[in-house]
Coordinates of C-alpha atoms in Angstrom, one line a residue:
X1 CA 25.6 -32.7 10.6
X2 CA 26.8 -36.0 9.1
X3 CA 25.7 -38.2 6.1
X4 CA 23.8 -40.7 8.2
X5 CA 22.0 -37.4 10.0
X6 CA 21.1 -36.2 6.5
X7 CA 19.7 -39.4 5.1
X8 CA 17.8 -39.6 8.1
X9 CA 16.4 -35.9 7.4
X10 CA 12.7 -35.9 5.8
X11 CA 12.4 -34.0 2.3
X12 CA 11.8 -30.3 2.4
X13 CA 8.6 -29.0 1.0
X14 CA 9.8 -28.0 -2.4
X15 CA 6.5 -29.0 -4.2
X16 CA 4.2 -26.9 -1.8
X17 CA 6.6 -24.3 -1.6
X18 CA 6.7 -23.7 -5.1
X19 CA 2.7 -23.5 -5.2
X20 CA 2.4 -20.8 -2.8
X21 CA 5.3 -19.2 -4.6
X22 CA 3.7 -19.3 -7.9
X23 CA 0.3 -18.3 -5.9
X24 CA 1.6 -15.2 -3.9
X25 CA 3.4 -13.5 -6.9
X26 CA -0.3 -14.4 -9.2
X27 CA -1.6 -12.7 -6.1
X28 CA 0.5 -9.7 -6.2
X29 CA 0.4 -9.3 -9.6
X30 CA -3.8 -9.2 -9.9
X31 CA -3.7 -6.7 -6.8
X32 CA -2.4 -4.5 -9.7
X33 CA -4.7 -5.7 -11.8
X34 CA -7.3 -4.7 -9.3
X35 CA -5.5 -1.5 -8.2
X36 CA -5.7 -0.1 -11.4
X37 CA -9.5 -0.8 -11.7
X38 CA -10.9 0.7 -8.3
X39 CA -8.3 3.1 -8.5
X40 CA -6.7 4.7 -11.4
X41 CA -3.2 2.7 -12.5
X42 CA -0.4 4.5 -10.8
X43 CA -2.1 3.6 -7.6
X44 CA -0.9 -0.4 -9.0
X45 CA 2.5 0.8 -7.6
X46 CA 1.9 0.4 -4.2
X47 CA 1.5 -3.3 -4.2
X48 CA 5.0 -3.7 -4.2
X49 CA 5.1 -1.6 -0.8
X50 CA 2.4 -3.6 0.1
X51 CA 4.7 -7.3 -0.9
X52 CA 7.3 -5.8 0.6
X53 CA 6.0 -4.9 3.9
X54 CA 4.0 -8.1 4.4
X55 CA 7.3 -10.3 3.6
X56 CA 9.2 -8.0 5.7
X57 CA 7.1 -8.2 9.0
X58 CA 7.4 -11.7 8.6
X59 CA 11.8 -11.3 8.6
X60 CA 10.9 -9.8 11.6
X61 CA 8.6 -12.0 13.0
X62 CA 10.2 -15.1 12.4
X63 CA 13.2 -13.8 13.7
X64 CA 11.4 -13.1 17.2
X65 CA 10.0 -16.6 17.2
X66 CA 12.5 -18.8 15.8
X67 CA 11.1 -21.8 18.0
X68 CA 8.3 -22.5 15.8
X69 CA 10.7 -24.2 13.5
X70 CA 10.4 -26.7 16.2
X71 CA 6.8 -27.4 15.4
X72 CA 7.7 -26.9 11.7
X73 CA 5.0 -29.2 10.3
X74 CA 2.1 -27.9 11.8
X75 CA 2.8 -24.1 11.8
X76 CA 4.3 -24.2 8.0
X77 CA 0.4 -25.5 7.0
X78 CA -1.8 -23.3 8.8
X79 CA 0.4 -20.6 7.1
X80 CA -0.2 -21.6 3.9
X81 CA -4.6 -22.0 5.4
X82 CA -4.2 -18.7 6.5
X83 CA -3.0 -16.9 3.1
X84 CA -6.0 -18.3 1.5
X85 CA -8.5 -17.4 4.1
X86 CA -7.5 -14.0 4.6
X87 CA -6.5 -13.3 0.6
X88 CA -9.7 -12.9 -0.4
X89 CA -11.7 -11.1 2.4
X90 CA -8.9 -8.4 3.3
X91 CA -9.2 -7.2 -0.8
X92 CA -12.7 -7.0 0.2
X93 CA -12.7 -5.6 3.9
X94 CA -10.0 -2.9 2.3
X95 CA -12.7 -1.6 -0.4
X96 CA -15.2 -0.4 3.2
X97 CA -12.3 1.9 4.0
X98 CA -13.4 4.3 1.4
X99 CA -10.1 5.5 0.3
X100 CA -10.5 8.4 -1.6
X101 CA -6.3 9.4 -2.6
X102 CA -7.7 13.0 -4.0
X103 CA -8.7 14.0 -0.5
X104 CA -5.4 13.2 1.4
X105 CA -4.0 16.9 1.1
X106 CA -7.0 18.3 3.6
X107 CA -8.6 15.1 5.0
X108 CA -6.4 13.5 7.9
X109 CA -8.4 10.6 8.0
X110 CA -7.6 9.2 4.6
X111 CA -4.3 8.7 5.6
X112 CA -4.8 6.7 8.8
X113 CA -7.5 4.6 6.1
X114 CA -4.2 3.9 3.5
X115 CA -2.6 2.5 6.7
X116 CA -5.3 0.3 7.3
X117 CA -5.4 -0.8 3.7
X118 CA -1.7 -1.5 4.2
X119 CA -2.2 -3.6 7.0
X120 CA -5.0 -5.8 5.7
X121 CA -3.3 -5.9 2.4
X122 CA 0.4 -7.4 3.7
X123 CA -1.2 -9.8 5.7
X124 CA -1.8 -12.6 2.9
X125 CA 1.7 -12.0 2.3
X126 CA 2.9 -12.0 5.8
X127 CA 1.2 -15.5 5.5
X128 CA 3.2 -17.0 2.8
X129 CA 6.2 -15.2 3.3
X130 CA 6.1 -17.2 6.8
X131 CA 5.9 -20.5 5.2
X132 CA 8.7 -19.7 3.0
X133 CA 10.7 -18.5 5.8
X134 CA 10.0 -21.2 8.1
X135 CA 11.1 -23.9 5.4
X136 CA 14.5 -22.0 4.8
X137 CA 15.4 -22.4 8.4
X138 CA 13.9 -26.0 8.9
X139 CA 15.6 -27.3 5.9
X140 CA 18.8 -25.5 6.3
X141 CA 21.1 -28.2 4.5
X142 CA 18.2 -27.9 1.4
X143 CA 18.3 -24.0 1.0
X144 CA 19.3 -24.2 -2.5
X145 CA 16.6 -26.7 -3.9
X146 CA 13.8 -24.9 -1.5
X147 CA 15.3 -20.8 -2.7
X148 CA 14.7 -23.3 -6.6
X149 CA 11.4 -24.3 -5.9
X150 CA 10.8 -20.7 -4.6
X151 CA 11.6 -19.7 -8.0
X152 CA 10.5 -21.5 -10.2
X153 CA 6.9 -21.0 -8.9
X154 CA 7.2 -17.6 -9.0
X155 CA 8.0 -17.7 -12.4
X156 CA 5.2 -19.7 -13.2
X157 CA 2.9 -18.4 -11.1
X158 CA 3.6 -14.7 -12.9
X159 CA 3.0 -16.5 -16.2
X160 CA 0.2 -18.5 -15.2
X161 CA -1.9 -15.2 -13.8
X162 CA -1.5 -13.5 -16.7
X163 CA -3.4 -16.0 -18.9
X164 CA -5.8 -16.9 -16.0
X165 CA -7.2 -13.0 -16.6
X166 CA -7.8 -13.7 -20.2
X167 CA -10.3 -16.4 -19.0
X168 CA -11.9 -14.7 -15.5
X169 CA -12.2 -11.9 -13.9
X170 CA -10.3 -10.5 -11.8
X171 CA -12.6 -11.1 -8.2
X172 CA -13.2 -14.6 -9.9
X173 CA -9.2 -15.4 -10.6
X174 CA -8.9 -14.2 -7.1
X175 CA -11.0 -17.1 -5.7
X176 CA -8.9 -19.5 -7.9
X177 CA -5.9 -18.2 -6.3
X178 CA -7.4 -19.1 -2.8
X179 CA -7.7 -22.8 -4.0
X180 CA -4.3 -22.9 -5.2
X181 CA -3.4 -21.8 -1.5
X182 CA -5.4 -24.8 -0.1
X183 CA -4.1 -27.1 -3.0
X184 CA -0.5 -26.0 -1.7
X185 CA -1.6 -26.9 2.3
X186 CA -2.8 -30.1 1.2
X187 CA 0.4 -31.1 -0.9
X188 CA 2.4 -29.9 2.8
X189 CA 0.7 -32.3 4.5
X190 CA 1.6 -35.3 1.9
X191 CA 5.1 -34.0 1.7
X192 CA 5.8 -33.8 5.4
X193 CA 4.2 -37.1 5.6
X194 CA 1.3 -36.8 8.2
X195 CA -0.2 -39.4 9.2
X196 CA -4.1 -40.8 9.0
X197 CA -5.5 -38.1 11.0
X198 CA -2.9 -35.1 10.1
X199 CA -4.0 -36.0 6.8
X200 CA -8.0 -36.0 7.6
X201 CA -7.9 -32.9 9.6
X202 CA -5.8 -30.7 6.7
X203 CA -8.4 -32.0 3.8
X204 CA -11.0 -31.1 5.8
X205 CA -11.0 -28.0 7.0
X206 CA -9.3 -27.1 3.1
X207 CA -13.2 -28.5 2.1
X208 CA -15.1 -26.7 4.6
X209 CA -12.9 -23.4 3.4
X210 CA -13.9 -24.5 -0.6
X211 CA -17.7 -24.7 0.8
X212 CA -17.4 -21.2 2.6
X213 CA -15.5 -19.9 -0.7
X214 CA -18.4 -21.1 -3.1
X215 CA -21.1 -20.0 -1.5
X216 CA -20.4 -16.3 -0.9
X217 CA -22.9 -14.1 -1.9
X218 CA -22.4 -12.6 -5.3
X219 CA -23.2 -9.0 -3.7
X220 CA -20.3 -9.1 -1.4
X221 CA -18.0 -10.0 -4.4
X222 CA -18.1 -6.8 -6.3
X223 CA -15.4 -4.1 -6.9
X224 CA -15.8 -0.8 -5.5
X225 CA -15.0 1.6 -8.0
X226 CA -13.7 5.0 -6.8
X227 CA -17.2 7.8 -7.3
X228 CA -14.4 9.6 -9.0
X229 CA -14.1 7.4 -12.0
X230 CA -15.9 8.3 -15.0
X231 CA -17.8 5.0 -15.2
X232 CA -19.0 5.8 -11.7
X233 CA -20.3 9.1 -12.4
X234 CA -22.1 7.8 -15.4
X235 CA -23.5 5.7 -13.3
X236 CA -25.2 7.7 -11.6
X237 CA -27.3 9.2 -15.0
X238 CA -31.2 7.7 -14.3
X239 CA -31.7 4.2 -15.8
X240 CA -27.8 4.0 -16.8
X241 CA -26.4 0.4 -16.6
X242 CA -23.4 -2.1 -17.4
X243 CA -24.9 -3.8 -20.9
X244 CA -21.8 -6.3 -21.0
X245 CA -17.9 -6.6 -19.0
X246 CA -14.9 -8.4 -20.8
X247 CA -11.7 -8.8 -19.1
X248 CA -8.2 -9.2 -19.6
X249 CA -4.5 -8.5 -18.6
X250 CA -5.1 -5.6 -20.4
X251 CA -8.2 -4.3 -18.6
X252 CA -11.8 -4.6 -17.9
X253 CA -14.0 -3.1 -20.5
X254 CA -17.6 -2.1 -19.5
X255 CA -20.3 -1.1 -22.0
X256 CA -22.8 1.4 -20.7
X257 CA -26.4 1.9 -22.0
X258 CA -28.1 4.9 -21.0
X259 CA -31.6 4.4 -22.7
X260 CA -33.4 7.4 -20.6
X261 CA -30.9 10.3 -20.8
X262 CA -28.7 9.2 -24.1
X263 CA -24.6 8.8 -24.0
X264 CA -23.2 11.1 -26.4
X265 CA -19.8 11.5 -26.5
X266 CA -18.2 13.4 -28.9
X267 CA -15.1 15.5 -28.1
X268 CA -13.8 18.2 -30.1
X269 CA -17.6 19.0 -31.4
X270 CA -18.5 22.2 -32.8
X271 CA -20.6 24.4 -31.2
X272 CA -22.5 25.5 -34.5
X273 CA -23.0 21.6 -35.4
X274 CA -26.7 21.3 -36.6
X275 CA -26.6 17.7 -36.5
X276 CA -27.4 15.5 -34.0
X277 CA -25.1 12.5 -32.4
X278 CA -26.3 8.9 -32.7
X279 CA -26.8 6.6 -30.6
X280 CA -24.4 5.1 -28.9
X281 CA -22.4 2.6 -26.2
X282 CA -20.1 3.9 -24.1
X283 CA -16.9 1.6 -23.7
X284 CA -15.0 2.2 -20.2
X285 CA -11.4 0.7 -19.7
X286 CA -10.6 0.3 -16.6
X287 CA -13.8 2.5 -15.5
X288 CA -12.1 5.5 -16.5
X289 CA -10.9 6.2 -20.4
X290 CA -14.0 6.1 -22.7
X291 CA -14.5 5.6 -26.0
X292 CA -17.8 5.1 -27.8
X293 CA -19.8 2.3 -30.3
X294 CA -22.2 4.4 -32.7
X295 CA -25.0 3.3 -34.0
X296 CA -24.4 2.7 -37.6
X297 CA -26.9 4.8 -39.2
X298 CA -27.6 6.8 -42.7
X299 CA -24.3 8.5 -44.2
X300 CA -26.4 11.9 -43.4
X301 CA -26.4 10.8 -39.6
X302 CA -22.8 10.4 -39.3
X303 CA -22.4 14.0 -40.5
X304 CA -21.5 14.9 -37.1
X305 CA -17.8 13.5 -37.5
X306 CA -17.6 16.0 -40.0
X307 CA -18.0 18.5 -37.1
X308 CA -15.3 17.4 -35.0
X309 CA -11.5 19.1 -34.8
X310 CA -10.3 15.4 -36.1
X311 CA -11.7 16.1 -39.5
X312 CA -9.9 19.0 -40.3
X313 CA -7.1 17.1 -42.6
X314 CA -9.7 16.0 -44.6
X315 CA -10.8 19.3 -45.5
X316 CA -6.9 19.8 -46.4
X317 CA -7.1 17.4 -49.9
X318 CA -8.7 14.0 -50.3
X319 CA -6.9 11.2 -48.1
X320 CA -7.0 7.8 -49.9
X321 CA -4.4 5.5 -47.1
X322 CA -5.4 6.6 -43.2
X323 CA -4.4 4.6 -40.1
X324 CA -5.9 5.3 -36.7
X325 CA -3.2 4.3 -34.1
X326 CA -6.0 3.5 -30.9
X327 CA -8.9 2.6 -32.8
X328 CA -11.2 1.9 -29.7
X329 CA -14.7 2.0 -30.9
X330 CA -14.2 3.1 -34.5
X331 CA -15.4 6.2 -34.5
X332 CA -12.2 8.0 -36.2
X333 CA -12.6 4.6 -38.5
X334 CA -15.9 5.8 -39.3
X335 CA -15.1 9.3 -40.0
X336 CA -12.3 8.3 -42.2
X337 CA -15.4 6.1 -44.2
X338 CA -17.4 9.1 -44.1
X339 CA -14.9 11.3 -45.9
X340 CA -14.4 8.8 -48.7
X341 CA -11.0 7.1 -47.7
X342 CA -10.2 4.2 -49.4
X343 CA -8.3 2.3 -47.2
X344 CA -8.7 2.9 -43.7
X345 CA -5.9 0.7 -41.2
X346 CA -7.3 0.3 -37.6
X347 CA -4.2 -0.6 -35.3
X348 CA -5.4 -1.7 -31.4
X349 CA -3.7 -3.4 -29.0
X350 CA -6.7 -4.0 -27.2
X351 CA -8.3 -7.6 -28.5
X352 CA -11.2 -7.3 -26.6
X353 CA -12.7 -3.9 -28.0
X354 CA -12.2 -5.5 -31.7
X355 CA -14.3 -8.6 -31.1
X356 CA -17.0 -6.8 -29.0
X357 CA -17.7 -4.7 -32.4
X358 CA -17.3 -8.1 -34.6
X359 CA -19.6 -10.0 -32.1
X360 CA -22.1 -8.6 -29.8
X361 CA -22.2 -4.9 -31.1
X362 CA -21.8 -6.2 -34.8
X363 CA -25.5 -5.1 -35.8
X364 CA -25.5 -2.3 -33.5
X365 CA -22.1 -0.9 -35.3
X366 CA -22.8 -2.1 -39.0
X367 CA -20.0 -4.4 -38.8
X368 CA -17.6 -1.3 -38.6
X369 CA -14.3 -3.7 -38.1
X370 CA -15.6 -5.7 -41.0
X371 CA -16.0 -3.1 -43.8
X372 CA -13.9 -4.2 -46.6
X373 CA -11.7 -0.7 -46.8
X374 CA -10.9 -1.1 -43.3
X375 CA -8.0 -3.4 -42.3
X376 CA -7.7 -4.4 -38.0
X377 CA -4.5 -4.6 -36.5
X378 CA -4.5 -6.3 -33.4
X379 CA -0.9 -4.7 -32.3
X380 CA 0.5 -1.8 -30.1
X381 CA 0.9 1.2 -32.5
X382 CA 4.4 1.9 -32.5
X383 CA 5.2 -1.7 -32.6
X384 CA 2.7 -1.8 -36.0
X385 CA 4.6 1.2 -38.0
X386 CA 8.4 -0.1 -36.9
X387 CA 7.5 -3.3 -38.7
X388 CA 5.3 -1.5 -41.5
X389 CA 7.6 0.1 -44.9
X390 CA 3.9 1.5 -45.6
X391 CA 3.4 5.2 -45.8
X392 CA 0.0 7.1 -44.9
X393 CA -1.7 9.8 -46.4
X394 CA -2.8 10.9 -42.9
X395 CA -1.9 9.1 -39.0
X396 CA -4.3 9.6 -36.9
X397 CA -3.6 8.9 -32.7
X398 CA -7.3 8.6 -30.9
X399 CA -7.9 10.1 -28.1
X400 CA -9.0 7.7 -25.8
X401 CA -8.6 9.9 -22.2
X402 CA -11.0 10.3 -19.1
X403 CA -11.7 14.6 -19.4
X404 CA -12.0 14.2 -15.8
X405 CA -8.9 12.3 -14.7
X406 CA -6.6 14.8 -17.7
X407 CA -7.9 17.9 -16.0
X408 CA -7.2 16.6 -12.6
X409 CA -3.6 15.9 -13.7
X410 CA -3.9 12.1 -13.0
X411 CA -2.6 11.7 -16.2
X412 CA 0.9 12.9 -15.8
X413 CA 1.6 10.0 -14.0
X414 CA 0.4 7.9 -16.8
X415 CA 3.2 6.4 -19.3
X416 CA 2.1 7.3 -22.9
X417 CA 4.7 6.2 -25.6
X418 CA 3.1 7.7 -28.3
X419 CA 3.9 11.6 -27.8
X420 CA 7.7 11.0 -27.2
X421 CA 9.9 12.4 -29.2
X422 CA 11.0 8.6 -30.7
X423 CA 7.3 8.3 -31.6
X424 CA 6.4 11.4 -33.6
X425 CA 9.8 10.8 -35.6
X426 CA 8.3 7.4 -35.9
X427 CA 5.2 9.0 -37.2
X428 CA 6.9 11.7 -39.6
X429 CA 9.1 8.9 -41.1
X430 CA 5.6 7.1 -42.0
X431 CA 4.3 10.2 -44.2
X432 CA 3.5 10.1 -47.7
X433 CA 4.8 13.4 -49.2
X434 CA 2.6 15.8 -47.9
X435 CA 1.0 13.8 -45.4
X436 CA -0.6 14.8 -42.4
X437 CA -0.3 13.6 -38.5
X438 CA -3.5 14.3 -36.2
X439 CA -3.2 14.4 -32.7
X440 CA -6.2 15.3 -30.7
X441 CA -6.0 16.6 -26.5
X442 CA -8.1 17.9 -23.9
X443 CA -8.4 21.6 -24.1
X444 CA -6.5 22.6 -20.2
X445 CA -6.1 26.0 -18.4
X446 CA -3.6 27.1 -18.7
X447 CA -2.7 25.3 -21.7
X448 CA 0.1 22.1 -21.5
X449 CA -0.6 19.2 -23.9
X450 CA -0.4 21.3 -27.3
X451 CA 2.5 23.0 -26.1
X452 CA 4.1 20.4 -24.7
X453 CA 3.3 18.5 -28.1
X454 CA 4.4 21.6 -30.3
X455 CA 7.4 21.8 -28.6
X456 CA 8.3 17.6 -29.0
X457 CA 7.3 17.7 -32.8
X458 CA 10.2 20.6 -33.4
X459 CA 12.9 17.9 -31.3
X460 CA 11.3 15.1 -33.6
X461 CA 11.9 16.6 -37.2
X462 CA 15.2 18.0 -36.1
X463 CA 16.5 14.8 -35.3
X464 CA 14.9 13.4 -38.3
X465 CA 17.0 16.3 -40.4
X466 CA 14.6 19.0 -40.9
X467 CA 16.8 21.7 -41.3
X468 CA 13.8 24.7 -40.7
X469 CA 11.1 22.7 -39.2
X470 CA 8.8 26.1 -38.8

């Protein structure tokens, strides 16, 4: 091709490429998001299949039907229609399949459902990935600026999701994603300059898909939590409902109220406790892991923290400097209160948790995170105590676990940084002199966290130079 034949090229697409770029990584990246909620979070991992298999079947497919680059202009825009008419319905459509991962070792038919869910799943991606596709091998001569504008949207559109699910939810920054797929067909048809009625017929049907998108029912738009989770089966207690939701890249936090057959959770009770548990909220990341908002009450009425296995360093000496690395929903905060600590320091990464008790459960909690011997920390824990020369009297890691999902095992799969080895040398090294660290697990049969947690904590003063650590 000569200079005169390349002037007389049009201009690639590197505008609405870059859109649906930045669109179908925000997309993948809230299918995580989403994963992780419906599902527990190492499920997350098989978006990538998912990506992957939807980008690949287009390879293929484009590779079969390499003559639609000759009707470049028309195909290249319903692809990028199509990703956003089928992105939001096939999250939805894959929810009826009922996929239920604990029953694929004696149910056949959950596996022939996951490849279902696989299928309806790649084929927003197949979409997109088409439109890429067919703009590398229509613009040949322009592969490096498209593969750039490729890029750089995906760049931006991994950035931009992640502070899009500080301000929706995840169903509702789904349907925002569909509109940047439309906003990308609409810039295509400007680019590739269309004429009058190219123009007309792209705009419209984008607005008649806007119309369809906004007037959904609410009822359809709901995420199907797996029965299995804890905030499913709780749920289920009579008269039980979601009081409020928050959301973030973090998670999504529901608060249950249970007025009929009261929440009480309180792990690591005694059995010979006399005292009753207040009332309380339960708080659900992800619908799973729980932690719980009491009901700030009369010193005597909080007695029952005194009754939990957390408490016994306190019976050790008096502990004036405590931090509670996972603070959740202060109850460990309160039970350091209740013993008479001085200075109690709540680190948790969590933002949203912290201003539910400073906002909406303020009265309800007694202002819990606003006592004046308690100090928040909105950080990751580890993160807190590397950049922290203070030394504690006693550190304290929550436990903030579903019972259901640890004694299933699900938990294995899940990435916890603070029972390394790294960590609890992390911990020791933040002592004062005969300081105590607290680490509270599920009971399991036969037993594996405490020995598992034994055994890490000898490795951990070793390398810190405990000669004898028994």
């Amino acid at each position: 091709m000569n200079y005169t034949q390349l002037q007389s090229e049009p201009r690639p697409p590197r505008l609405s490429v870059a859109v649906i770029s930045a669109t179908v990584l925000a997309y993948e990246i809230l299918l995580t998001r989403i994963f992780s909620i419906v599902q527990w979070h190492h499920f997350a991992y098989m978006v990538i299949s998912i990506a992957l298999l939807g980008f690949g079947a287009s390879g293929t497919f484009l590779a079969l039907r390499s003559q639609l680059v000759d009707r470049f202009n028309r195909v290249y825009v319903i692809n990028l229609i199509l990703f956003s008419v089928f992105a939001l319905p096939c999250i939805l459509l894959a929810q009826e399949f009922a996929v239920h991962p604990e029953q694929l070792l004696w149910d056949p038919a959950q596996m022939i459902r996951v490849t279902a869910v696989y299928v309806l799943l790649a084929l927003p991606f197949f979409f997109a990935a088409n439109a890429i596709g067919l703009a590398l091998m229509r613009f040949r001569h322009n592969v490096p600026k498209i593969y750039a504008a490729d890029l750089i949207g995906a760049g931006l559109g991994s950035v931009a999701i992640v502070g899009l699910l500080y301000l929706l939810f995840p169903i509702d920054a789904l349907k925002v994603l569909c509109v940047f797929g439309l906003v990308a067909a609409i810039i295509a048809g400007f680019e590739l300059r269309f004429n009058r009625t190219g123009i007309t017929i792209t705009v419209t049907t984008v607005l008649s898909l806007l119309i369809v998108l906004s007037v959904l029912p609410a009822a359809w738009l709901k995420l199907s939590i797996s029965p299995y989770k804890s905030l499913s089966q709780q749920l289920n207690v009579k008269d039980a409902y979601i009081e409020t939701e928050r959301s973030s890249p973090l998670g999504m936090l529901s608060v249950i109220a249970s007025p009929t057959i009261p929440l009480r959770h309180a792990p690591g009770l005694s059995l010979n406790t006399t005292v009753e548990v207040p009332e309380q909220r339960g708080v659900f990341f992800d619908g799973d892991s729980i932690t719980p908002i009491n009901a700030h009450t009369e010193r005597e009425d909080s007695a029952y923290l005194d009754n939990l296995t957390s408490a016994l360093p306190y019976h050790l000496k008096q502990l004036e400097r405590v931090v509670v690395l996972g603070a959740g929903g202060g109850s460990l905060v309160r039970q350091a209160l209740h013993h008479g600590t001085s200075s109690v320091t709540a680190v948790e990464l969590d933002r949203q948790i912290v201003k539910l008790l400073r906002e909406e459960y303020r009265d309800f909690s007694g202002g819990i995170y606003d006592h004046n011997s308690v100090n928040v920390q909105i950080k990751e824990a580890r993160g807190f105590l590397e950049g922290n020369p203070k030394r504690y009297d006693l550190i304290q890691v929550a436990l903030i676990d579903s019972f259901a999902a640890s004694s299933a095992g699900l938990y294995a799969l899940n990435e916890n940084y603070l029972y390394t080895i790294e960590a609890l040398a992390e911990f020791y090294a933040h002592l004062s002199m005969g300081g105590y660290l607290g680490i509270s697990r599920w009971v399991k049969l036969p037993p594996r966290d405490a020995l598992k947690l034994f055994a890490t904590a000898i490795e951990a003063l070793r390398r810190a130079g405990v000669k004898e650590p028994a």
